[in-house]
Coordinates of C-alpha atoms and ligand atoms in Angstrom, one line a residue:
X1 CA 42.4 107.3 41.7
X2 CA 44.1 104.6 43.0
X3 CA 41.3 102.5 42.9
X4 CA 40.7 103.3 39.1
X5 CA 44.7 102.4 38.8
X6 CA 44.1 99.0 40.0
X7 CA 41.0 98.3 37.5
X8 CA 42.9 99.2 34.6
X9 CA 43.6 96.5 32.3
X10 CA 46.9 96.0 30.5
X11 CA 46.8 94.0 27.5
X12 CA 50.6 93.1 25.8
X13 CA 49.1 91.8 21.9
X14 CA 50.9 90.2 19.2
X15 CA 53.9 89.6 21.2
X16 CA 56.5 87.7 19.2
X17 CA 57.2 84.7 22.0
X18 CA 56.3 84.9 25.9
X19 CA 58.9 83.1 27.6
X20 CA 58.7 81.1 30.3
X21 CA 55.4 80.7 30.7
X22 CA 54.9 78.1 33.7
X23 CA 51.9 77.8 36.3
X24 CA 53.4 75.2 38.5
X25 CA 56.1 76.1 40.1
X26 CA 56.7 74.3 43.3
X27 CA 60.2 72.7 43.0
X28 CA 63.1 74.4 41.5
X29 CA 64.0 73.2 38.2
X30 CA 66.6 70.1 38.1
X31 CA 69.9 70.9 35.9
X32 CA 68.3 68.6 33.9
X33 CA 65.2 70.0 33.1
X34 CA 66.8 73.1 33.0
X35 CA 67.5 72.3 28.7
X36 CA 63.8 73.5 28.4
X37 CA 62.4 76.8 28.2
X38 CA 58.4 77.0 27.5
X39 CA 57.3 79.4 25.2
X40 CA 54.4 80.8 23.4
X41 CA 54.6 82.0 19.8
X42 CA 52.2 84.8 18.8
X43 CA 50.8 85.7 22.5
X44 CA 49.2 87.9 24.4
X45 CA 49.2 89.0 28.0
X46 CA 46.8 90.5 30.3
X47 CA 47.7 92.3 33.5
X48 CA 45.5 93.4 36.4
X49 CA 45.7 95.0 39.8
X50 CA 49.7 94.4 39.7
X51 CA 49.2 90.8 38.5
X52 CA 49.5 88.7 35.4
X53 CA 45.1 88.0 34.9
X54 CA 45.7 86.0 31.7
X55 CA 47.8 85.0 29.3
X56 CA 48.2 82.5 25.7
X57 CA 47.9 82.4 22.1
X58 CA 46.1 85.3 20.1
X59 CA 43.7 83.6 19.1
X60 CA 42.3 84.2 22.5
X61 CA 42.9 87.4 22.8
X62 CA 40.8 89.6 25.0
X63 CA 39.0 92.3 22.6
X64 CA 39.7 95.0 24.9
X65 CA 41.4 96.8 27.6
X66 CA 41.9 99.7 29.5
X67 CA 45.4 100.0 27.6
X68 CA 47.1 98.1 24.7
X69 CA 50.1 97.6 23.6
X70 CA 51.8 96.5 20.4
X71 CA 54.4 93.7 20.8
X72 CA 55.0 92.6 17.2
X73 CA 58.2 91.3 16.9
X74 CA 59.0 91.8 20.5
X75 CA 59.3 88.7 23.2
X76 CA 58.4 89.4 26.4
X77 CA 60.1 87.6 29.3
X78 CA 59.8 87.5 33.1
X79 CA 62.0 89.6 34.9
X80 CA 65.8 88.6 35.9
X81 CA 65.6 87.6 39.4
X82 CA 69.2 88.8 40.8
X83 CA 69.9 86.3 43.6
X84 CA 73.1 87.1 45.3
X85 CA 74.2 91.0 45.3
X86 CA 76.3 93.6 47.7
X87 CA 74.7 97.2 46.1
X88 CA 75.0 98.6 48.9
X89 CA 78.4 99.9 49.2
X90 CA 80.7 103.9 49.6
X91 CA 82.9 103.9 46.7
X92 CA 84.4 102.1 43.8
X93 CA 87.8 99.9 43.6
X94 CA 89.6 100.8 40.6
X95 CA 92.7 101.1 42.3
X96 CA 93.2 97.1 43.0
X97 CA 91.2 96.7 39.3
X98 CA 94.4 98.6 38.7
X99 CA 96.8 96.4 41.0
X100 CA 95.4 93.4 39.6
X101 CA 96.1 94.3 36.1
X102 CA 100.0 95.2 36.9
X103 CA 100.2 91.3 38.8
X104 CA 98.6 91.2 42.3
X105 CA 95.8 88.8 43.1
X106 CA 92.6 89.4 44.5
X107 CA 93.3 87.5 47.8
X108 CA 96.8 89.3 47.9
X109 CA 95.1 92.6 48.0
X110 CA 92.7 91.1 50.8
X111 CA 95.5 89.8 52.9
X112 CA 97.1 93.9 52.5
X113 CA 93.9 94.7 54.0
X114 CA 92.5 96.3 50.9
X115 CA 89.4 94.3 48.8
X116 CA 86.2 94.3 52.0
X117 CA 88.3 95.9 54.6
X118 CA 89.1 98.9 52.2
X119 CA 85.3 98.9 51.3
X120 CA 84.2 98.6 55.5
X121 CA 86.5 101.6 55.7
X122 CA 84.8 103.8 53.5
X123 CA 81.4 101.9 54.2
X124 CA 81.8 103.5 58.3
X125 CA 82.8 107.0 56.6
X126 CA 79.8 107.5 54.8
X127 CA 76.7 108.5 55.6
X128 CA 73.8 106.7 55.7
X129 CA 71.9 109.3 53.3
X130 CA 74.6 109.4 50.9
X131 CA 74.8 105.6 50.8
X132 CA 71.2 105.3 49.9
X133 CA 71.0 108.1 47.3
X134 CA 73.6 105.7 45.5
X135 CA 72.5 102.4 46.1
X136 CA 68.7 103.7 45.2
X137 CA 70.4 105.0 41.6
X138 CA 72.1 101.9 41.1
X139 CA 68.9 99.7 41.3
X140 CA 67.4 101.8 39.4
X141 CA 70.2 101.2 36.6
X142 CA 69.7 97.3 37.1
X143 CA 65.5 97.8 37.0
X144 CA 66.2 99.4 33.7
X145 CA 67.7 96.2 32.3
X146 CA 65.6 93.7 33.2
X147 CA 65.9 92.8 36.7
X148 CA 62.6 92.8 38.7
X149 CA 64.1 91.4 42.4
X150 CA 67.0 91.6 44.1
X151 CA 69.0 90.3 47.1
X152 CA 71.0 92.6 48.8
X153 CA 73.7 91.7 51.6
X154 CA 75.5 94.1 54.2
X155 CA 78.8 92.4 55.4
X156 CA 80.9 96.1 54.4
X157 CA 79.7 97.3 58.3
X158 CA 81.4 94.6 60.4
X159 CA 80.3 96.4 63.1
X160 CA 77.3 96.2 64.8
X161 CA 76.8 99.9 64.1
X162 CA 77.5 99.8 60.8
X163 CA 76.0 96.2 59.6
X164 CA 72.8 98.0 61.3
X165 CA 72.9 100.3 59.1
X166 CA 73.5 98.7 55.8
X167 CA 70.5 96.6 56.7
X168 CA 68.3 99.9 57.5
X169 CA 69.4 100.9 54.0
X170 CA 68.1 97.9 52.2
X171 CA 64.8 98.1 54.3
X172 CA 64.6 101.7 53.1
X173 CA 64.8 100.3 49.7
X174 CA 62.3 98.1 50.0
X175 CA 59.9 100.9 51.0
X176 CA 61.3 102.5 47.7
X177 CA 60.8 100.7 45.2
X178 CA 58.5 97.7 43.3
X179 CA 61.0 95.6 43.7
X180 CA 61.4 92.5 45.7
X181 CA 64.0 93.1 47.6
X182 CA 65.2 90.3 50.0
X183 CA 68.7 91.3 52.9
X184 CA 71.0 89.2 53.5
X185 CA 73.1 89.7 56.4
X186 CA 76.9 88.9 56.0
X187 CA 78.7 90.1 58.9
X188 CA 80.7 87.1 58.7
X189 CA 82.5 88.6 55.6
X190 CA 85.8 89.2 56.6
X191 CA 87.7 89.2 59.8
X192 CA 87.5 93.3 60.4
X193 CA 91.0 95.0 61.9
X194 CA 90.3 95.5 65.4
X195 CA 89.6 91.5 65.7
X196 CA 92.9 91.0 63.8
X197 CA 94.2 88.5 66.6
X198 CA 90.7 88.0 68.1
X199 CA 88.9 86.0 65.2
X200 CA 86.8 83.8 68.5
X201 CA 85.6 87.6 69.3
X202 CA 84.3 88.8 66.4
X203 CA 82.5 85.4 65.7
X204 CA 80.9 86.1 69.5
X205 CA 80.2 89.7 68.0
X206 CA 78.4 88.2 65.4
X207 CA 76.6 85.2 67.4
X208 CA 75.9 87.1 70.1
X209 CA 74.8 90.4 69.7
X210 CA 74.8 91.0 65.8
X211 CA 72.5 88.5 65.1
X212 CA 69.5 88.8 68.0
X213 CA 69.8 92.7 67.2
X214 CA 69.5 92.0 63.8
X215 CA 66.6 89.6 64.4
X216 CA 64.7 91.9 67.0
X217 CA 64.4 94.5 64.6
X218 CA 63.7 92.4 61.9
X219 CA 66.1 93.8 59.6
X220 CA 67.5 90.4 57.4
X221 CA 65.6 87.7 55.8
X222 CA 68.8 85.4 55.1
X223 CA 72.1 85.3 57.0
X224 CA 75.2 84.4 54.9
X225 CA 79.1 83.7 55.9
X226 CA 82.0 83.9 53.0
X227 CA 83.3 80.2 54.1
X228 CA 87.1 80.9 52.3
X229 CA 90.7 80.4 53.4
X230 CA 90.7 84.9 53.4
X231 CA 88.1 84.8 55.2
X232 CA 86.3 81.9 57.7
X233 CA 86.4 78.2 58.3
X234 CA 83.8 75.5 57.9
X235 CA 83.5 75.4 61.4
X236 CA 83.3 79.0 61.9
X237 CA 80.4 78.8 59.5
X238 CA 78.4 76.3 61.1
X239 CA 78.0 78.1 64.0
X240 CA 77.1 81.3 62.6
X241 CA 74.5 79.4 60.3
X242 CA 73.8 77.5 63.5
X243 CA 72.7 80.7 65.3
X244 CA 70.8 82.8 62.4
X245 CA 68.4 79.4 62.0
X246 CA 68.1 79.7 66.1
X247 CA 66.6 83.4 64.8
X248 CA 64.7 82.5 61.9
X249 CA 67.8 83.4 59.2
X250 CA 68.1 80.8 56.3
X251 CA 71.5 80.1 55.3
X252 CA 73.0 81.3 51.7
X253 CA 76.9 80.5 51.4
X254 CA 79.9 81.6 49.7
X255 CA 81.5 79.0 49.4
X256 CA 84.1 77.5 47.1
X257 CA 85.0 80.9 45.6
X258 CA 89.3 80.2 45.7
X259 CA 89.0 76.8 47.9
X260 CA 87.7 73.2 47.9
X261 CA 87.7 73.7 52.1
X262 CA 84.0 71.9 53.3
X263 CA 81.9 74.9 52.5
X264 CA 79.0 73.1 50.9
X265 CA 78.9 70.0 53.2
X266 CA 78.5 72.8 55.9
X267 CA 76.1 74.4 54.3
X268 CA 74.2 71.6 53.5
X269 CA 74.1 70.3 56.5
X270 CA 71.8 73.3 57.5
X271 CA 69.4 72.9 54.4
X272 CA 71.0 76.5 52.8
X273 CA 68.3 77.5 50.4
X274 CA 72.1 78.5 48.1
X275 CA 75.8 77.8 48.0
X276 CA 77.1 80.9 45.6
X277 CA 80.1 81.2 43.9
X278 CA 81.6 77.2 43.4
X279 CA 84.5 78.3 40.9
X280 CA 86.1 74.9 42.6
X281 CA 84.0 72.3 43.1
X282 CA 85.0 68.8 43.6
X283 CA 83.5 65.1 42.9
X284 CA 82.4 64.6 46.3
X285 CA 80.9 68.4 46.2
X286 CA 78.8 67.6 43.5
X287 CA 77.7 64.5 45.1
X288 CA 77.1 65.9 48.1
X289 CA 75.4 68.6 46.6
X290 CA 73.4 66.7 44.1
X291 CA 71.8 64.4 47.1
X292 CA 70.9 68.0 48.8
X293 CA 68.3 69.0 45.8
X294 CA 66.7 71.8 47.3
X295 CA 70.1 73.7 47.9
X296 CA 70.3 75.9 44.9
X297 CA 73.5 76.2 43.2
X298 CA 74.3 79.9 42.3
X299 CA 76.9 80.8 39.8
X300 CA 78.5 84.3 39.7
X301 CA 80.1 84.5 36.4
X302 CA 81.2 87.9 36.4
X303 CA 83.3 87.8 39.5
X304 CA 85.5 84.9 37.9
X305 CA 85.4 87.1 34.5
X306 CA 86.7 90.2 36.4
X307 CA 89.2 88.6 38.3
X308 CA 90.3 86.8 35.2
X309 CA 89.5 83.7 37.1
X310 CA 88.4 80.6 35.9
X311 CA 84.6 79.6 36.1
X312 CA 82.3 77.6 37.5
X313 CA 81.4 73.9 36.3
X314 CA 78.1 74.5 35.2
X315 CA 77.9 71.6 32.5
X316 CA 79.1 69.4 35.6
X317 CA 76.3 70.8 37.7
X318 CA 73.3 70.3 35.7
X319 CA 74.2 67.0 34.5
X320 CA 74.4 66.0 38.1
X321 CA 70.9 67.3 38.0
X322 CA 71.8 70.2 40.4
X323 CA 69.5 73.1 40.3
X324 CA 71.5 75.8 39.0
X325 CA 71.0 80.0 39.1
X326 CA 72.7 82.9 37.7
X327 CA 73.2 86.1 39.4
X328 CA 75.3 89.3 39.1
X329 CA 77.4 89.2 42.6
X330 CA 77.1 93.4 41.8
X331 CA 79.9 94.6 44.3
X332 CA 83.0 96.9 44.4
X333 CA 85.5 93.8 44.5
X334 CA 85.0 91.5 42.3
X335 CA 82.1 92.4 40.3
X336 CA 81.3 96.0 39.4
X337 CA 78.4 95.4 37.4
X338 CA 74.7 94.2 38.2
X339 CA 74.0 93.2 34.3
X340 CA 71.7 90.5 34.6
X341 CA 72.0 90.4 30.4
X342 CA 76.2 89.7 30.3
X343 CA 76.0 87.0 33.2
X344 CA 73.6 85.3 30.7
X345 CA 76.1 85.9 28.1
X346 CA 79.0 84.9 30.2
X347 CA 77.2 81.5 31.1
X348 CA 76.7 80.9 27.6
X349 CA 80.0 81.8 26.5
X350 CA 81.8 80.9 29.3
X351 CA 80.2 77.6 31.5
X352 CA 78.4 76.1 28.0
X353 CA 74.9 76.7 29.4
X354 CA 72.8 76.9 26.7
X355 CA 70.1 79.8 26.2
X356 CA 67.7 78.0 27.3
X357 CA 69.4 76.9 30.7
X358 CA 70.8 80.0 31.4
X359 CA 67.3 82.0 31.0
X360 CA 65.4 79.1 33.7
X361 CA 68.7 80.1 35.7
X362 CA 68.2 83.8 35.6
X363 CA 64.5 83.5 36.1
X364 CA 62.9 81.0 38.4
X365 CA 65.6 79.3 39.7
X366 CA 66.4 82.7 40.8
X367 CA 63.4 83.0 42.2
X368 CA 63.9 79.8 44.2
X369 CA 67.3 80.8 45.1
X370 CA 65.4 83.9 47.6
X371 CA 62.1 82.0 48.4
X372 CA 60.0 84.1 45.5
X373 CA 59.0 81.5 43.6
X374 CA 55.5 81.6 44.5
X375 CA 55.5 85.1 43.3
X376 CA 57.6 85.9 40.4
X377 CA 60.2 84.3 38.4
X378 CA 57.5 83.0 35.6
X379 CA 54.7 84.0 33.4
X380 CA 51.9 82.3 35.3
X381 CA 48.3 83.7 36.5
X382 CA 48.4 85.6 39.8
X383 CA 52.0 85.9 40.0
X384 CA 53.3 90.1 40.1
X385 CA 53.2 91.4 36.5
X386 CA 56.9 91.6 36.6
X387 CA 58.5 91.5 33.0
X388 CA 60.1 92.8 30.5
X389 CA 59.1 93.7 27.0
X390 CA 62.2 93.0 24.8
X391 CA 63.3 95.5 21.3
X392 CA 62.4 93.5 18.1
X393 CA 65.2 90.5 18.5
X394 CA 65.0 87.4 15.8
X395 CA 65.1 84.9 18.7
X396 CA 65.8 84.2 22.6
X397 CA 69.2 83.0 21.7
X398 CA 69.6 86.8 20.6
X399 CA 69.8 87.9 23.8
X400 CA 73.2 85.7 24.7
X401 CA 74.6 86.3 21.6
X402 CA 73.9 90.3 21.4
X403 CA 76.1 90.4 24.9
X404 CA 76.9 94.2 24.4
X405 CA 74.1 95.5 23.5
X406 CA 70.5 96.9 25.5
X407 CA 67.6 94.4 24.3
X408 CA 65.3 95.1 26.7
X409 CA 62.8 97.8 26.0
X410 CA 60.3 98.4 28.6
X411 CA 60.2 96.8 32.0
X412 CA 56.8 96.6 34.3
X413 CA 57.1 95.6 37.9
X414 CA 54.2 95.0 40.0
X415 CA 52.0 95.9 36.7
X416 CA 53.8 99.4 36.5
X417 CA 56.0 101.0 33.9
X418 CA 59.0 101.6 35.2
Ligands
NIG1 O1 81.0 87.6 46.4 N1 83.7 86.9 48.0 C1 83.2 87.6 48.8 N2 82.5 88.7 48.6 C2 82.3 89.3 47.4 C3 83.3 90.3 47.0 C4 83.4 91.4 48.0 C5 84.4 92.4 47.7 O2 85.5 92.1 47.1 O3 84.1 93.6 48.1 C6 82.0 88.3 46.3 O4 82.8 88.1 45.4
FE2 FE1 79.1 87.9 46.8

């Protein structure tokens, strides 16, 4: 059976445009040559054994296949590539959302002890199970618009107990699911209670015993510190990055979320494959980041539009030439929502990127942004058949501009309907 499921053949016809179509994918794009988006008008698509056979114009349309469907009027793109989430967490936060709308700001709440800490609380409280069965419905949500691969940090544990087991949960999802899934650890994300007046212990914590563990068991891919005046110092950073390279971890930053403080030359420094956040960026940042091309810069444009913040520079940032990507931030705090399709919007609306731009953000330089890039993040032959087929939309700019509505219709990951 199995066998016969792999020979099947999967033929997408008549499509409207495929989007994105790009073989060569070896360097992430340059902010620059971010303005352009390849396309095919009237196209087909083949799929085989989980991966993208063939595709081009109809006029070269295989006659046959094992199944076929329609796409007329329908563009099919490749899956949103959600670089930088936290979708494993216990419980909502609508009581700051709440404090925030009557005057408080997000770092006030954080300094009370509420924002992470209230979320490491009720991370320890939970169990594991429980945890799962949510974070497994929640990617399901995101799956179901559009997102075919996912990064997933711990950093609500902050204790070796319980970063262990956020990172146990995101290797049970991988197990679950088509997905790519890529973990991230973040113990460095805030300065947890009992290391109030301690903040050289828990950094030990993390350097020595969090991260070997961590690495033994072969639990993260990527190690990431939130470099912030609420939370640590450049220096701090560096030695935490420092130590998950000594054990194989690949930096991604926050960085420059509130503060200009030396987050990205740190980062840099290490080669991080992404600095996130960069609502404040300076001159010398962008200099510093533009002679650092294969540090990706990630934008997170509904954390700034939550917190009724202001956003990133992206027009700045891809005319330095920077490669930029777009990703959802999904967490409790600052982002409730994993909506691939409104961070497009946002960067449109919001940071000027143009459709085009913020599509090669959301896609490949996604991919870049977690090392997929051989894999997914384009329509190109032998890549995972991971895309989506949209409804019937007049053109991509349609997707931006339709911010509140569901245009994707079908998603296949790995060549399956989800
Ligand atoms: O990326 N800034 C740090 N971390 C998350 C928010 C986490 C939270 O508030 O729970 C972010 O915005
Ligand atoms: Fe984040």
């Amino acid at each position: 059976m199995l066998f016969l499921y792999f020979m099947r053949k999967i033929l997408i016809k008549n499509i409207k445009t495929l989007v994105q179509n790009r073989e060569h994918t070896d360097k992430p794009l340059g902010g620059r040559q971010m303005a352009e988006l390849p396309t095919i008008n009237n196209a087909f698509l083949l799929i085989q054994n989980g991966k993208i056979d063939d595709f081009g114009d109809m006029q070269n349309c295989p006659a046959t296949a094992d199944e076929t469907i329609d796409a007329t009027g329908k563009m099919v793109f490749p899956c949103w590539c959600d670089s930088h989430t936290h979708l494993v967490f216990a419980a909502t936060r609508e009581g700051e959302f709440v404090d925030r709308i009557k005057g408080l700001t997000y770092q006030e709440i954080a300094r009370r002890g509420g924002g992470i800490l209230n979320s490491a609380q009720r991370l320890r409280d939970t169990p594991e199970e429980l945890l799962l069965e949510d974070a497994y419905a929640r990617l399901q949500e995101i799956i179901r618009q559009g997102t075919g691969a996912i990064e997933i940090k711990s950093g609500y544990g902050l204790t070796l107990e319980s970063e262990l087991k956020m990172l146990r949960i995101i290797r049970e999802l991988k197990g679950m699911s088509d997905a790519t899934i890529k973990a991230t650890f973040l113990g460095a994300h805030a300065l947890p209670p009992e290391f109030k007046d301690n903040r050289k212990g828990y950094i030990d914590l993390i350097i020595n015993e969090m991260i070997p563990r961590i690495a033994d068991e072969n639990l993260a891919d990527y190690c990431d510190v939130f470099c912030e005046k609420v939370a640590f110092t450049p220096e701090e950073t560096e030695r935490i990055i420092e130590t998950g390279l000594k054990y194989g971890l690949p930096p991604k930053i926050h960085t420059n979320q509130f503060n200009s403080m030396g987050g990205i030359q740190a980062a840099i420094r290490h080669n991080a494959l992404s600095v996130d956040h960069l609502e404040v960026v300076n001159d010398a940042e962008i200099a510093a980041l533009q002679a650092a091309p294969k540090t990706i810069a990630t934008l997170l444009p509904s954390a700034p539009f939550f917190l009724n913040d202001h956003y990133p520079p992206a027009r700045k940032l891809m005319d330095a030439d920077i490669p930029v990507a777009l990703a959802t931030d999904f967490n409790p705090g600052s982002s409730p929502s994993g909506k691939m399709s409104f961070v497009i919007s946002l960067a449109c609306i919001k940071m000027q990127m143009t459709p085009e731009e913020a599509i090669n953000a959301a896609t490949l330089n996604g991919a870049f942004a977690i090392d997929c890039q051989q894999d997914i993040g384009s329509i190109a032959r032998g890549k995972s058949a991971n895309f989506f087929i949209t409804k019937k939309i007049s053109s991509i700019a349609q997707l931006p501009y339709s911010f509140g509505s569901d245009l994707v219709e079908q998603v296949f990951i790995q060549g399956k309907k989800t």
